[in-house]
Tab-separated table of C-alpha atoms and ligand atoms in Angstrom:
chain	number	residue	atom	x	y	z
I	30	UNK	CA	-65.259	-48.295	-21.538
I	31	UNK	CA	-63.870	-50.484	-24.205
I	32	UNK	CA	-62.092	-49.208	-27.156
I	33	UNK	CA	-63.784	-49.077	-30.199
I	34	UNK	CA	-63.701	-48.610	-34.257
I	35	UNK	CA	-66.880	-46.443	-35.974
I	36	UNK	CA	-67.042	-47.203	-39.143
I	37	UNK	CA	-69.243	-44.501	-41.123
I	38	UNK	CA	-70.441	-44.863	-44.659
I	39	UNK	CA	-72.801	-43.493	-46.913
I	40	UNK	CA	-74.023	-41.308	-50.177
I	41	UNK	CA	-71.546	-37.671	-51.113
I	42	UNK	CA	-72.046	-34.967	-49.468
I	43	UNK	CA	-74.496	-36.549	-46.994
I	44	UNK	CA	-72.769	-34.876	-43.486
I	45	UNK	CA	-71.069	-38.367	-42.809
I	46	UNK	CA	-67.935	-35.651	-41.610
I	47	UNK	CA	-69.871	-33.430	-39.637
I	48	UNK	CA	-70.929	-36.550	-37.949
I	49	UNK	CA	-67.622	-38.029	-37.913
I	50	UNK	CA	-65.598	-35.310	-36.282
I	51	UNK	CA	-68.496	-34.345	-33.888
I	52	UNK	CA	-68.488	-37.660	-32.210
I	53	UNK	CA	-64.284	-38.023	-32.650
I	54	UNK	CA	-64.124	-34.733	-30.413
I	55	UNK	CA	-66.513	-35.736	-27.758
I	56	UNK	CA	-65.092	-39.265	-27.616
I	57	UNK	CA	-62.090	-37.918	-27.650
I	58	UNK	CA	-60.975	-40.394	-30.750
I	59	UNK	CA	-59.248	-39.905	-33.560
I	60	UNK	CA	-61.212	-38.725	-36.856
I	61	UNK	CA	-60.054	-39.896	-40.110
I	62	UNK	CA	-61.453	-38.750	-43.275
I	63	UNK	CA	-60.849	-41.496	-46.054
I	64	UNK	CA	-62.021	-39.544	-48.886
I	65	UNK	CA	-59.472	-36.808	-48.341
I	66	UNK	CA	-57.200	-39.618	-48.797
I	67	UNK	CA	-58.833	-40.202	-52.481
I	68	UNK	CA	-58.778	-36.847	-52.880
I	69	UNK	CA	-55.420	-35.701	-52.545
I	70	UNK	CA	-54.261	-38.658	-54.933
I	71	UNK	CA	-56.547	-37.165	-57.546
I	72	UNK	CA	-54.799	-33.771	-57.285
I	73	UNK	CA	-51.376	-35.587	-57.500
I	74	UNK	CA	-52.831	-36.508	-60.407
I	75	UNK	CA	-54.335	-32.873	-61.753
I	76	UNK	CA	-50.905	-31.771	-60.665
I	77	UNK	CA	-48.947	-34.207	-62.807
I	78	UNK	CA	-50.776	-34.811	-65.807
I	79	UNK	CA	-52.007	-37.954	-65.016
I	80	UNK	CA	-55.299	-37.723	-67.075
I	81	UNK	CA	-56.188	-38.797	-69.699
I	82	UNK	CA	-59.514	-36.112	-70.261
I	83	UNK	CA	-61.889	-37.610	-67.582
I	84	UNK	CA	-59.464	-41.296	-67.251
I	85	UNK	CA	-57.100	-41.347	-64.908
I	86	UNK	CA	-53.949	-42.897	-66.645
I	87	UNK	CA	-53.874	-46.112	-64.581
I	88	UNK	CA	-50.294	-47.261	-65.799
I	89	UNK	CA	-48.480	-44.229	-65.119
I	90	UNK	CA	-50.721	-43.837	-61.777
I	91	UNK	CA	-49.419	-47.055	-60.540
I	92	UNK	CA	-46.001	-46.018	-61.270
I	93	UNK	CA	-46.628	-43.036	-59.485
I	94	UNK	CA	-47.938	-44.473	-56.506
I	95	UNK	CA	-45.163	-44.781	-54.326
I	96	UNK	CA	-44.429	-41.396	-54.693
I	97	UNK	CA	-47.261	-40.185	-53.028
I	98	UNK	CA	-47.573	-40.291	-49.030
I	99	UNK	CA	-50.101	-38.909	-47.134
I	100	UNK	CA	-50.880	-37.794	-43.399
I	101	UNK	CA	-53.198	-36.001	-40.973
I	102	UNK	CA	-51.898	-33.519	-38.933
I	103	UNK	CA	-54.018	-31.500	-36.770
I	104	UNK	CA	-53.873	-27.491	-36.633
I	105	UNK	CA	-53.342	-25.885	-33.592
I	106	UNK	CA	-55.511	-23.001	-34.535
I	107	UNK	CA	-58.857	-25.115	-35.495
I	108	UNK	CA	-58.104	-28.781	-33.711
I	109	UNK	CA	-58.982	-29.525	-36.902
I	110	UNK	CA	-57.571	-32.371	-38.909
I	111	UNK	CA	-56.272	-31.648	-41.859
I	112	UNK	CA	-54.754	-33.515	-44.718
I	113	UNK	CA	-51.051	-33.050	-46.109
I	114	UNK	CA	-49.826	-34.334	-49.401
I	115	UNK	CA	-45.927	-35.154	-49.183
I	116	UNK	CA	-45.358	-32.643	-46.334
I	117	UNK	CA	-48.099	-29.914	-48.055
I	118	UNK	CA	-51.034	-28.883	-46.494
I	119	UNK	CA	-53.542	-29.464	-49.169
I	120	UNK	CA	-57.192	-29.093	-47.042
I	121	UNK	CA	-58.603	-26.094	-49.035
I	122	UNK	CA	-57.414	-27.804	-52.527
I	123	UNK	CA	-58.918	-31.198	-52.131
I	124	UNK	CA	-62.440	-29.767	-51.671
I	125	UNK	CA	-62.576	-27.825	-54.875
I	126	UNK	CA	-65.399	-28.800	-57.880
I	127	UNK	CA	-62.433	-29.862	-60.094
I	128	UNK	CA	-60.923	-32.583	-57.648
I	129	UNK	CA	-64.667	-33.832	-56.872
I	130	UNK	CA	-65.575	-34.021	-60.325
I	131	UNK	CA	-62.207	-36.423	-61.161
I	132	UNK	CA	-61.835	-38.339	-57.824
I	133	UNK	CA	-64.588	-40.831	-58.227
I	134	UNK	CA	-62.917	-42.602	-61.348
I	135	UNK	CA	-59.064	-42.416	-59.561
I	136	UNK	CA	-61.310	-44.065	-56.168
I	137	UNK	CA	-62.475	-46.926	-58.347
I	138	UNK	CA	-59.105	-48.145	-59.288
I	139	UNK	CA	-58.317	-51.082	-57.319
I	140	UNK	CA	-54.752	-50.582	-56.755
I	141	UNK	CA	-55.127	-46.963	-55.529
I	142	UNK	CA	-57.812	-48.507	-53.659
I	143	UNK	CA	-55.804	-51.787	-51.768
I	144	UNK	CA	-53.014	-49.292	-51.008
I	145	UNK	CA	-55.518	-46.743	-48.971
I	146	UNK	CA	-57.177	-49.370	-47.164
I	147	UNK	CA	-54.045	-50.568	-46.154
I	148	UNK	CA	-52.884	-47.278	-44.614
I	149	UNK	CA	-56.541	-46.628	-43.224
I	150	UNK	CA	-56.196	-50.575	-41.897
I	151	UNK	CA	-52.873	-49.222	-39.820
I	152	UNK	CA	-54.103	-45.691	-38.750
I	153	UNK	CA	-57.030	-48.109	-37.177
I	154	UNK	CA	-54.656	-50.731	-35.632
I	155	UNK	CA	-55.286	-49.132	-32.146
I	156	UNK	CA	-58.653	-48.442	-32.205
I	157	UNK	CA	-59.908	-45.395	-30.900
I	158	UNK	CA	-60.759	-44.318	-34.159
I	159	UNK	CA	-63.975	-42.265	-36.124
I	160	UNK	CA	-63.168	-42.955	-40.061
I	161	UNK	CA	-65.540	-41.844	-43.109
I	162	UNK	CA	-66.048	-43.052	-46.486
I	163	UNK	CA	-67.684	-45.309	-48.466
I	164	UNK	CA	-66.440	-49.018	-47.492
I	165	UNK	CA	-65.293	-48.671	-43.995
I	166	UNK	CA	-67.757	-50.784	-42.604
I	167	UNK	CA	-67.790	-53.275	-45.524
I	168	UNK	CA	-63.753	-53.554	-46.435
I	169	UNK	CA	-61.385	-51.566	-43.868
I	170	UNK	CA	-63.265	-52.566	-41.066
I	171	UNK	CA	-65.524	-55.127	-41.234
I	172	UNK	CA	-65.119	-56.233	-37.932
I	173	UNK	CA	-66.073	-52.647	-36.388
I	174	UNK	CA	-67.739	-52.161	-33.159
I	175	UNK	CA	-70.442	-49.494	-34.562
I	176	UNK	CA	-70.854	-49.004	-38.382
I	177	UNK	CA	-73.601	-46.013	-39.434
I	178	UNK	CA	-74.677	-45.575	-42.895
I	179	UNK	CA	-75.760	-42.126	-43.782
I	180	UNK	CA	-77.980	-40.803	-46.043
I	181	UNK	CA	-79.725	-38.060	-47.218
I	182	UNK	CA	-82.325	-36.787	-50.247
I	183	UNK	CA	-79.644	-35.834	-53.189
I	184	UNK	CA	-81.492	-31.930	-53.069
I	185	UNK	CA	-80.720	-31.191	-49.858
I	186	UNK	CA	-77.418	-32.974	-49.789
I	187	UNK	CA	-76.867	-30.661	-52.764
I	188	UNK	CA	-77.737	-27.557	-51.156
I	189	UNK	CA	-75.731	-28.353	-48.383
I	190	UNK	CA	-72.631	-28.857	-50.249
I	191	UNK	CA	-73.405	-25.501	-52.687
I	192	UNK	CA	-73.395	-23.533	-48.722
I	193	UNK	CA	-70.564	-25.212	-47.928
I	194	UNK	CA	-68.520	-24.705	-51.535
I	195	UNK	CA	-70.014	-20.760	-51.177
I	196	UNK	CA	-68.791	-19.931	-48.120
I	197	UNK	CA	-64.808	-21.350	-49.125
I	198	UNK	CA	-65.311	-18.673	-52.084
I	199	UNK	CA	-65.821	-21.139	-55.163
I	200	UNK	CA	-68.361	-20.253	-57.507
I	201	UNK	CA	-70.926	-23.153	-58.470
I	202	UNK	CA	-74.341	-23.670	-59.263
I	203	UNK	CA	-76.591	-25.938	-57.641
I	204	UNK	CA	-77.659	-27.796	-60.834
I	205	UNK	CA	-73.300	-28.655	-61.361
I	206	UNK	CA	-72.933	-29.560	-57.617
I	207	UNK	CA	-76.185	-31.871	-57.771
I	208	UNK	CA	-75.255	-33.270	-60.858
I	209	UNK	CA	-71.564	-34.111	-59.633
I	210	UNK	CA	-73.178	-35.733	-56.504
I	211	UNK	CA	-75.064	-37.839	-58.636
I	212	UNK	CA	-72.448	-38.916	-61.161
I	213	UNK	CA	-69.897	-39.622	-58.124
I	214	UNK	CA	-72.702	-41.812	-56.251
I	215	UNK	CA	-73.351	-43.858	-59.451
I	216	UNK	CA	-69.464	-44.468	-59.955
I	217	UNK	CA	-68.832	-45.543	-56.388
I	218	UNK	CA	-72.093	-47.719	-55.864
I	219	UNK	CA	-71.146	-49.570	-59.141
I	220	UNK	CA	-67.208	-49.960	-59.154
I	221	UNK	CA	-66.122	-53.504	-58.980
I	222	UNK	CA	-63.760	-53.134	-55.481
I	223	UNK	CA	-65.291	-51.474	-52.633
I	224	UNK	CA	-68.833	-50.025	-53.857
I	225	UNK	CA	-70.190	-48.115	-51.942
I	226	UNK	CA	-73.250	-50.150	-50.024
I	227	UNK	CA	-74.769	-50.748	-46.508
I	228	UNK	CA	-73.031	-52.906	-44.645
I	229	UNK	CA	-75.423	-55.721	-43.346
I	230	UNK	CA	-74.731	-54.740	-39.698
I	231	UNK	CA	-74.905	-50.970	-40.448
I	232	UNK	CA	-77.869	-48.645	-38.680
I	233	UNK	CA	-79.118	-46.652	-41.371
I	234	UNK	CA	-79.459	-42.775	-40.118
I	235	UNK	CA	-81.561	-40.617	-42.828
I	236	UNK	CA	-80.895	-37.469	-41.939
I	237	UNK	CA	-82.725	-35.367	-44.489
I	238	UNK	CA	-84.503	-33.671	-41.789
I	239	UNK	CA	-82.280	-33.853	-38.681
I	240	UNK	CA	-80.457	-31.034	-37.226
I	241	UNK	CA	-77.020	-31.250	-36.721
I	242	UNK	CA	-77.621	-31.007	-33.028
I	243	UNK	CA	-80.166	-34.024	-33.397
I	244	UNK	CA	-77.988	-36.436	-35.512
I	245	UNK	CA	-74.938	-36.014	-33.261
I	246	UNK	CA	-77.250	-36.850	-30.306
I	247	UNK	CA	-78.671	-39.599	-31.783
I	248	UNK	CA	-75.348	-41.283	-32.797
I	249	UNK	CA	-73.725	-40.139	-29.515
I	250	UNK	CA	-76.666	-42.758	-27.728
I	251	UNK	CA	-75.410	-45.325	-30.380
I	252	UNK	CA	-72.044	-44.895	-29.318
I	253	UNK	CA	-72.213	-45.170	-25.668
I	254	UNK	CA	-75.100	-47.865	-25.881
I	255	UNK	CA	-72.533	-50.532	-27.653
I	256	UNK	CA	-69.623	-48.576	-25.879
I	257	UNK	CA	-70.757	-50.244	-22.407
I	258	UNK	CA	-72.725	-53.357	-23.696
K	30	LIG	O1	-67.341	-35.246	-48.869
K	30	LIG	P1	-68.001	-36.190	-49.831
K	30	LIG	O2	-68.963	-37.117	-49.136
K	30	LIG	O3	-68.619	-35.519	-50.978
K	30	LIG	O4	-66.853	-37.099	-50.460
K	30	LIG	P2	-65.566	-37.694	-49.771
K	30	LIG	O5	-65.939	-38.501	-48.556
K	30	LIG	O6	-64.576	-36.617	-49.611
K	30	LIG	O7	-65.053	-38.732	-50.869
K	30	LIG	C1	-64.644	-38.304	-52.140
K	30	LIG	C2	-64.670	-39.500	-53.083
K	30	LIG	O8	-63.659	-40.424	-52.672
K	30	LIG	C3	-65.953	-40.315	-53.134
K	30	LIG	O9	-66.905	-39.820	-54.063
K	30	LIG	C4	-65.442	-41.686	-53.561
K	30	LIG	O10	-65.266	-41.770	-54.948
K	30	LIG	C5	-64.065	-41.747	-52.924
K	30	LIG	N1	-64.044	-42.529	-51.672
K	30	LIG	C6	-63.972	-43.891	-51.752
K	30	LIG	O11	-63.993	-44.441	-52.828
K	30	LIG	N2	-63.833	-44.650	-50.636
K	30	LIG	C7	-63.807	-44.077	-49.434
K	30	LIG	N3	-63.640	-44.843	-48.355
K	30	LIG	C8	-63.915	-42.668	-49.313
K	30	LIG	C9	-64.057	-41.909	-50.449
């Protein structure tokens, strides 16, 4: 079977990971998640007062840049990928309400955003490779084998991510989480450099009312179907 790249795209919060790492672990590729990448350059930024209220301060950002590097390493314990911010672990961090509710804006700036495609570009290089986010298929990797774009209705996308938020111990409402959802789709489907938007070649899956067990089966028959083609 050939090698290939899966690109995976779609709205926040829409199960595009659970997805992701699902068919990463029975393919036995690599998963990368792109918007932990987004997200732990927002908390560089929480961390070192580079805000201005809800603006990131671009100039001092782009000076600050090159001092933030980023990797994956997976944990023994879990087999789970997690994501490290120069040499910290910083997995449970990145997921919390404040980082989601300031990573949008940093995510629209286009030099954050040509230096992360560039590292996704080389963690891709071999192929091999499951990555999420919301221009895979359009900017990192255009040219990839199987591209999905993933969707959902905002409410239950919502609920899902209050579950999710709940059961890590942070305490939000349903009404914040939907209304950060919103706010972060609007931000990312309008930016000037890599909105987020279907790729022309992308197979939309809706999966308001799909199990988990029923969307990984239905993109596992995507896979192998182009896999041996
Ligand atoms: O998990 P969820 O779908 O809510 O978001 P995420 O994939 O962790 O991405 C967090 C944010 O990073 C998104 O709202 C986008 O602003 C940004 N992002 C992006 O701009 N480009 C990507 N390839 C991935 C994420």
């Amino acid at each position: 079977m050939k090698k290939m790249v899966v690109a995976i795209d779609g709205h926040s919060s829409c199960g595009k990971s659970t997805m992701a790492k699902e068919l990463a672990r029975v393919t036995g590729y690599t998963y990368i998640d792109s918007g932990a990448m987004y997200r732990a350059v927002t908390l560089y930024c929480l961390e070192h007062g580079l805000f201005k209220g809800d603006a990131p301060d671009g100039e001092n950002l782009r000076k600050a840049l090159r001092d933030i590097h980023l990797s994956f390493q997976t944990n023994p314990e879990t087999g789970r990928s997690e994501t490290y911010l120069n040499g910290r672990n910083v997995e449970k961090e990145i997921r919390s309400m404040e980082v989601a509710d300031k990573v949008s804006p940093v995510a629209a700036i286009g030099f954050v955003r040509e230096e992360m495609v560039k590292q996704q570009q080389a963690l891709g290089r071999e192929k091999g490779i499951v990555m999420d986010g919301r221009d895979i298929g359009t900017v990192v990797f255009p040219n990839a084998e199987l591209k999905l774009f993933v969707t959902a209705s905002p409410e239950i996308r919502a609920q899902r991510r209050l579950e999710e938020l709940t059961a890590k111990g942070e305490s939000t409402t349903l009404e914040e989480v939907l209304h950060n959802l919103s706010k972060r789709d609007r931000i990312d489907s309008t930016r000037k450099d890599g909105p987020l938007k279907k790729a022309v070649d992308a197979i939309v899956i809706d999966n308001s009312n799909l199990s988990i067990s029923e969307q990984n089966r239905k993109v596992l028959e995507l896979f192998e179907e182009i896999a041996q083609k």
